């Protein structure tokens, strides 16, 4: 349970940093970023459970990159007050999150 809380806090902090860097990506403060991190994680889990190993975090490739961008973009429609992102912002955010995840893995074990 503590690992999940740490994962969501790290994800929220990454979303906050990305929102300061990218012009097409905005979150509504720390709580908005935390809510967005939970929604993005749940959407990502659903998509990974549907498609299986083809887009797992260890074998993402271009398919995982595009799926992550779609998940980030779709999250704004689920929690419209917490996150606002353009299509280009979702693509760039997906790239940045992928790079951060490569150096600071937040996978639960």
CSV table of N, CA and C in Angstrom, one decimal:
chain,number,residue,atom,x,y,z
A,1,UNK,N,0.8,-1.2,0.0
A,1,UNK,CA,0.0,0.0,0.0
A,1,UNK,C,0.9,1.3,0.0
A,2,UNK,N,1.9,1.2,0.8
A,2,UNK,CA,2.8,2.4,0.9
A,2,UNK,C,3.5,2.6,-0.5
A,3,UNK,N,3.8,1.5,-1.2
A,3,UNK,CA,4.4,1.6,-2.5
A,3,UNK,C,3.5,2.3,-3.5
A,4,UNK,N,2.2,2.0,-3.4
A,4,UNK,CA,1.3,2.7,-4.3
A,4,UNK,C,1.1,4.1,-4.0
A,5,UNK,N,1.2,4.5,-2.8
A,5,UNK,CA,1.1,5.9,-2.4
A,5,UNK,C,2.3,6.7,-2.9
A,6,UNK,N,3.5,6.1,-2.8
A,6,UNK,CA,4.7,6.7,-3.2
A,6,UNK,C,4.7,6.8,-4.8
A,7,UNK,N,4.2,5.8,-5.4
A,7,UNK,CA,4.1,5.8,-6.9
A,7,UNK,C,3.2,7.0,-7.4
A,8,UNK,N,2.1,7.2,-6.7
A,8,UNK,CA,1.2,8.2,-7.2
A,8,UNK,C,1.8,9.6,-6.8
A,9,UNK,N,2.5,9.7,-5.7
A,9,UNK,CA,3.1,11.0,-5.4
A,9,UNK,C,4.2,11.4,-6.4
A,10,UNK,N,5.0,10.4,-6.7
A,10,UNK,CA,6.1,10.6,-7.7
A,10,UNK,C,5.5,11.0,-9.1
A,11,UNK,N,4.4,10.2,-9.5
A,11,UNK,CA,3.7,10.5,-10.7
A,11,UNK,C,3.1,11.9,-10.7
A,12,UNK,N,2.5,12.3,-9.6
A,12,UNK,CA,2.0,13.7,-9.5
A,12,UNK,C,3.1,14.7,-9.6
A,13,UNK,N,4.2,14.5,-9.0
A,13,UNK,CA,5.3,15.5,-9.1
A,13,UNK,C,5.8,15.6,-10.5
A,14,UNK,N,5.9,14.4,-11.2
A,14,UNK,CA,6.3,14.5,-12.6
A,14,UNK,C,5.3,15.2,-13.4
A,15,UNK,N,4.0,15.0,-13.2
A,15,UNK,CA,3.0,15.8,-14.0
A,15,UNK,C,3.1,17.3,-13.7
A,16,UNK,N,3.4,17.6,-12.4
A,16,UNK,CA,3.6,19.1,-12.1
A,16,UNK,C,4.8,19.7,-12.8
A,17,UNK,N,5.9,19.0,-12.8
A,17,UNK,CA,7.1,19.5,-13.5
A,17,UNK,C,6.8,19.6,-15.0
A,18,UNK,N,6.1,18.6,-15.6
A,18,UNK,CA,5.8,18.7,-17.0
A,18,UNK,C,4.9,19.8,-17.3
A,19,UNK,N,3.9,20.1,-16.4
A,19,UNK,CA,3.0,21.2,-16.7
A,19,UNK,C,3.7,22.6,-16.6
A,20,UNK,N,4.8,22.7,-15.9
A,20,UNK,CA,5.6,23.9,-15.9
A,20,UNK,C,6.4,24.0,-17.2
A,21,UNK,N,6.8,22.9,-17.8
A,21,UNK,CA,7.7,22.9,-18.9
A,21,UNK,C,6.9,23.0,-20.2
A,22,UNK,N,5.8,22.3,-20.4
A,22,UNK,CA,5.1,22.2,-21.6
A,22,UNK,C,4.0,23.2,-21.7
A,23,UNK,N,3.9,24.0,-22.8
A,23,UNK,CA,2.8,24.9,-22.9
A,23,UNK,C,1.4,24.3,-23.1
A,24,UNK,N,1.4,23.1,-23.7
A,24,UNK,CA,0.1,22.4,-24.0
A,24,UNK,C,-0.4,21.4,-22.9
A,25,UNK,N,0.2,21.6,-21.7
A,25,UNK,CA,-0.1,20.6,-20.6
A,25,UNK,C,-0.2,21.4,-19.3
A,26,UNK,N,-1.4,21.3,-18.7
A,26,UNK,CA,-1.7,22.0,-17.5
A,26,UNK,C,-2.4,21.1,-16.5
A,27,UNK,N,-2.0,21.2,-15.2
A,27,UNK,CA,-2.7,20.5,-14.2
A,27,UNK,C,-3.0,21.5,-13.1
A,28,UNK,N,-4.1,21.2,-12.3
A,28,UNK,CA,-4.6,22.2,-11.4
A,28,UNK,C,-4.0,21.9,-10.0
A,29,UNK,N,-2.7,22.3,-9.9
A,29,UNK,CA,-2.0,22.2,-8.6
A,29,UNK,C,-1.7,20.7,-8.2
A,30,UNK,N,-1.2,20.5,-7.0
A,30,UNK,CA,-0.7,19.2,-6.6
A,30,UNK,C,-1.9,18.2,-6.5
A,31,UNK,N,-3.0,18.6,-6.0
A,31,UNK,CA,-4.1,17.7,-5.9
A,31,UNK,C,-4.7,17.3,-7.2
A,32,UNK,N,-4.7,18.3,-8.1
A,32,UNK,CA,-5.1,18.0,-9.5
A,32,UNK,C,-4.2,17.0,-10.2
A,33,UNK,N,-2.9,17.2,-9.9
A,33,UNK,CA,-1.9,16.3,-10.5
A,33,UNK,C,-2.0,14.9,-9.9
A,34,UNK,N,-2.3,14.9,-8.6
A,34,UNK,CA,-2.5,13.6,-7.9
A,34,UNK,C,-3.7,12.8,-8.5
A,35,UNK,N,-4.8,13.5,-8.7
A,35,UNK,CA,-6.0,12.9,-9.2
A,35,UNK,C,-5.7,12.5,-10.7
A,36,UNK,N,-5.0,13.3,-11.4
A,36,UNK,CA,-4.7,13.0,-12.8
A,36,UNK,C,-3.8,11.7,-12.8
A,37,UNK,N,-2.8,11.6,-11.9
A,37,UNK,CA,-1.9,10.5,-11.9
A,37,UNK,C,-2.7,9.2,-11.6
A,38,UNK,N,-3.7,9.3,-10.7
A,38,UNK,CA,-4.5,8.1,-10.4
A,38,UNK,C,-5.3,7.7,-11.6
A,39,UNK,N,-5.9,8.7,-12.3
A,39,UNK,CA,-6.7,8.4,-13.5
A,39,UNK,C,-5.9,7.8,-14.6
A,40,UNK,N,-4.7,8.4,-14.8
A,40,UNK,CA,-3.8,7.9,-15.9
A,40,UNK,C,-3.3,6.5,-15.6
A,41,UNK,N,-3.0,6.3,-14.3
A,41,UNK,CA,-2.6,4.9,-13.9
A,41,UNK,C,-3.7,3.9,-14.1
A,42,UNK,N,-4.9,4.2,-13.7
A,42,UNK,CA,-6.1,3.3,-13.9
A,42,UNK,C,-6.3,3.1,-15.4
A,43,UNK,N,-6.3,4.2,-16.2
A,43,UNK,CA,-6.5,4.0,-17.6
A,43,UNK,C,-5.4,3.2,-18.3
A,44,UNK,N,-4.2,3.4,-17.9
A,44,UNK,CA,-3.1,2.6,-18.4
A,44,UNK,C,-3.2,1.2,-18.0
A,45,UNK,N,-3.6,0.9,-16.8
A,45,UNK,CA,-3.8,-0.5,-16.3
A,45,UNK,C,-4.9,-1.2,-17.2
A,46,UNK,N,-6.0,-0.5,-17.4
A,46,UNK,CA,-7.1,-1.1,-18.2
A,46,UNK,C,-6.6,-1.4,-19.6
A,47,UNK,N,-5.9,-0.4,-20.2
A,47,UNK,CA,-5.4,-0.6,-21.6
A,47,UNK,C,-4.4,-1.8,-21.6
A,48,UNK,N,-3.5,-1.9,-20.7
A,48,UNK,CA,-2.5,-3.0,-20.6
A,48,UNK,C,-3.2,-4.3,-20.4
A,49,UNK,N,-4.2,-4.3,-19.6
A,49,UNK,CA,-4.9,-5.6,-19.4
A,49,UNK,C,-5.7,-6.0,-20.6
A,50,UNK,N,-6.1,-5.1,-21.4
A,50,UNK,CA,-6.8,-5.4,-22.7
A,50,UNK,C,-5.8,-5.9,-23.7
A,51,UNK,N,-4.7,-5.2,-23.9
A,51,UNK,CA,-3.8,-5.5,-25.0
A,51,UNK,C,-2.6,-6.5,-24.5
A,52,UNK,N,-2.5,-6.7,-23.2
A,52,UNK,CA,-1.5,-7.6,-22.8
A,52,UNK,C,-0.1,-7.1,-22.9
A,53,UNK,N,0.8,-8.1,-23.2
A,53,UNK,CA,2.3,-7.8,-23.2
A,53,UNK,C,2.7,-6.9,-24.3
A,54,UNK,N,1.9,-6.7,-25.3
A,54,UNK,CA,2.3,-5.8,-26.4
A,54,UNK,C,2.6,-4.4,-26.0
A,55,UNK,N,2.1,-3.9,-24.9
A,55,UNK,CA,2.4,-2.6,-24.5
A,55,UNK,C,2.8,-2.5,-23.0
A,56,UNK,N,3.4,-3.6,-22.5
A,56,UNK,CA,3.8,-3.6,-21.1
A,56,UNK,C,4.9,-2.5,-21.0
A,57,UNK,N,5.1,-2.0,-19.8
A,57,UNK,CA,6.2,-1.0,-19.6
A,57,UNK,C,7.6,-1.4,-20.0
A,58,UNK,N,7.9,-2.7,-19.9
A,58,UNK,CA,9.2,-3.2,-20.2
A,58,UNK,C,9.4,-3.3,-21.8
A,59,UNK,N,8.3,-3.4,-22.5
A,59,UNK,CA,8.4,-3.5,-24.0
A,59,UNK,C,7.6,-2.5,-24.7
A,60,UNK,N,7.6,-1.2,-24.2
A,60,UNK,CA,6.7,-0.2,-24.8
A,60,UNK,C,6.9,0.0,-26.2
A,61,UNK,N,8.0,0.5,-26.6
A,61,UNK,CA,8.2,0.8,-28.0
A,61,UNK,C,7.3,1.9,-28.5
A,62,UNK,N,7.1,2.0,-29.8
A,62,UNK,CA,6.2,3.0,-30.4
A,62,UNK,C,4.8,2.8,-30.0
A,63,UNK,N,4.3,1.6,-29.9
A,63,UNK,CA,2.9,1.3,-29.6
A,63,UNK,C,2.7,1.8,-28.1
A,64,UNK,N,3.5,1.5,-27.2
A,64,UNK,CA,3.4,1.9,-25.8
A,64,UNK,C,3.4,3.4,-25.7
A,65,UNK,N,4.3,4.0,-26.5
A,65,UNK,CA,4.4,5.5,-26.5
A,65,UNK,C,3.1,6.1,-27.0
A,66,UNK,N,2.5,5.6,-28.0
A,66,UNK,CA,1.3,6.2,-28.6
A,66,UNK,C,0.1,5.9,-27.6
A,67,UNK,N,0.1,4.7,-27.0
A,67,UNK,CA,-1.0,4.4,-26.1
A,67,UNK,C,-0.9,5.3,-24.9
A,68,UNK,N,0.3,5.5,-24.4
A,68,UNK,CA,0.5,6.4,-23.2
A,68,UNK,C,0.0,7.8,-23.5
A,69,UNK,N,0.3,8.3,-24.7
A,69,UNK,CA,-0.2,9.6,-25.1
A,69,UNK,C,-1.7,9.7,-25.2
A,70,UNK,N,-2.3,8.6,-25.7
A,70,UNK,CA,-3.8,8.6,-25.8
A,70,UNK,C,-4.4,8.5,-24.4
A,71,UNK,N,-3.8,7.7,-23.5
A,71,UNK,CA,-4.2,7.7,-22.1
A,71,UNK,C,-4.2,9.0,-21.5
A,72,UNK,N,-3.0,9.7,-21.6
A,72,UNK,CA,-2.9,11.1,-21.1
A,72,UNK,C,-3.9,12.0,-21.6
A,73,UNK,N,-4.1,12.0,-22.9
A,73,UNK,CA,-5.1,12.8,-23.6
A,73,UNK,C,-6.5,12.5,-23.1
A,74,UNK,N,-6.8,11.2,-23.0
A,74,UNK,CA,-8.2,10.8,-22.6
A,74,UNK,C,-8.5,11.2,-21.2
A,75,UNK,N,-7.5,11.3,-20.3
A,75,UNK,CA,-7.7,11.5,-18.9
A,75,UNK,C,-8.3,12.9,-18.7
A,76,UNK,N,-8.1,13.8,-19.6
A,76,UNK,CA,-8.7,15.2,-19.4
A,76,UNK,C,-10.2,15.2,-19.5
A,77,UNK,N,-10.7,14.2,-20.2
A,77,UNK,CA,-12.2,14.1,-20.3
A,77,UNK,C,-12.8,13.4,-19.1
A,78,UNK,N,-12.0,12.7,-18.4
A,78,UNK,CA,-12.5,12.0,-17.2
A,78,UNK,C,-12.5,12.9,-16.0
A,79,UNK,N,-11.4,13.7,-15.9
A,79,UNK,CA,-11.3,14.7,-14.8
A,79,UNK,C,-11.0,16.0,-15.4
A,80,UNK,N,-12.0,16.7,-16.0
A,80,UNK,CA,-11.7,17.9,-16.7
A,80,UNK,C,-11.2,19.1,-15.9
A,81,UNK,N,-11.4,19.1,-14.6
A,81,UNK,CA,-10.9,20.2,-13.8
A,81,UNK,C,-9.5,20.0,-13.3
A,82,UNK,N,-9.0,18.8,-13.4
A,82,UNK,CA,-7.7,18.5,-12.9
A,82,UNK,C,-6.6,18.6,-14.0
A,83,UNK,N,-6.9,18.3,-15.2
A,83,UNK,CA,-5.8,18.2,-16.2
A,83,UNK,C,-6.4,18.8,-17.5
A,84,UNK,N,-5.6,19.5,-18.3
A,84,UNK,CA,-5.9,20.0,-19.6
A,84,UNK,C,-4.7,19.8,-20.5
A,85,UNK,N,-4.9,19.1,-21.6
A,85,UNK,CA,-3.7,18.8,-22.4
A,85,UNK,C,-4.1,18.8,-23.9
A,86,UNK,N,-3.2,19.3,-24.7
A,86,UNK,CA,-3.4,19.3,-26.2
A,86,UNK,C,-2.8,18.0,-26.7
A,87,UNK,N,-3.1,17.6,-27.9
A,87,UNK,CA,-2.6,16.4,-28.5
A,87,UNK,C,-1.1,16.4,-28.5
A,88,UNK,N,-0.5,17.5,-28.9
A,88,UNK,CA,1.0,17.6,-29.0
A,88,UNK,C,1.5,17.5,-27.5
A,89,UNK,N,0.9,18.2,-26.6
A,89,UNK,CA,1.3,18.1,-25.2
A,89,UNK,C,1.2,16.7,-24.7
A,90,UNK,N,0.2,15.9,-25.0
A,90,UNK,CA,0.1,14.5,-24.6
A,90,UNK,C,1.3,13.7,-25.2
A,91,UNK,N,1.6,14.0,-26.4
A,91,UNK,CA,2.8,13.2,-27.0
A,91,UNK,C,4.1,13.6,-26.4
A,92,UNK,N,4.3,14.8,-26.1
A,92,UNK,CA,5.6,15.2,-25.5
A,92,UNK,C,5.6,14.8,-24.0
A,93,UNK,N,4.5,14.9,-23.3
A,93,UNK,CA,4.4,14.4,-22.0
A,93,UNK,C,4.7,12.9,-21.9
A,94,UNK,N,4.1,12.2,-22.8
A,94,UNK,CA,4.4,10.7,-22.9
A,94,UNK,C,5.8,10.4,-23.1
A,95,UNK,N,6.5,11.2,-23.9
A,95,UNK,CA,8.0,11.0,-24.1
A,95,UNK,C,8.7,11.3,-22.8
A,96,UNK,N,8.4,12.4,-22.2
A,96,UNK,CA,9.1,12.8,-20.9
A,96,UNK,C,8.8,11.8,-19.8
A,97,UNK,N,7.6,11.4,-19.7
A,97,UNK,CA,7.3,10.4,-18.6
A,97,UNK,C,8.0,9.1,-18.9
A,98,UNK,N,8.1,8.7,-20.2
A,98,UNK,CA,8.8,7.5,-20.5
A,98,UNK,C,10.3,7.6,-20.2
A,99,UNK,N,10.9,8.7,-20.4
A,99,UNK,CA,12.3,8.9,-20.0
A,99,UNK,C,12.5,8.9,-18.5
A,100,UNK,N,11.6,9.6,-17.8
A,100,UNK,CA,11.7,9.6,-16.3
A,100,UNK,C,11.5,8.2,-15.8
A,101,UNK,N,10.5,7.5,-16.4
A,101,UNK,CA,10.3,6.1,-15.9
A,101,UNK,C,11.4,5.2,-16.2
A,102,UNK,N,12.2,5.5,-17.2
A,102,UNK,CA,13.4,4.6,-17.5
A,102,UNK,C,14.5,4.8,-16.4
A,103,UNK,N,14.6,6.0,-15.9
A,103,UNK,CA,15.6,6.3,-14.9
A,103,UNK,C,15.1,6.1,-13.4
A,104,UNK,N,13.8,6.4,-13.2
A,104,UNK,CA,13.2,6.3,-11.9
A,104,UNK,C,12.0,5.4,-12.0
A,105,UNK,N,12.2,4.0,-12.1
A,105,UNK,CA,11.0,3.2,-12.3
A,105,UNK,C,10.1,3.2,-11.1
A,106,UNK,N,8.8,3.4,-11.4
A,106,UNK,CA,7.8,3.5,-10.3
A,106,UNK,C,6.8,2.3,-10.4
A,107,UNK,N,7.3,1.2,-10.9
A,107,UNK,CA,6.5,0.0,-11.0
A,107,UNK,C,6.3,-0.7,-9.7
A,108,UNK,N,5.1,-1.1,-9.4
A,108,UNK,CA,4.9,-1.8,-8.1
A,108,UNK,C,5.2,-3.3,-8.2
A,109,UNK,N,5.9,-3.8,-7.2
A,109,UNK,CA,6.3,-5.2,-7.2
A,109,UNK,C,5.6,-6.0,-6.2
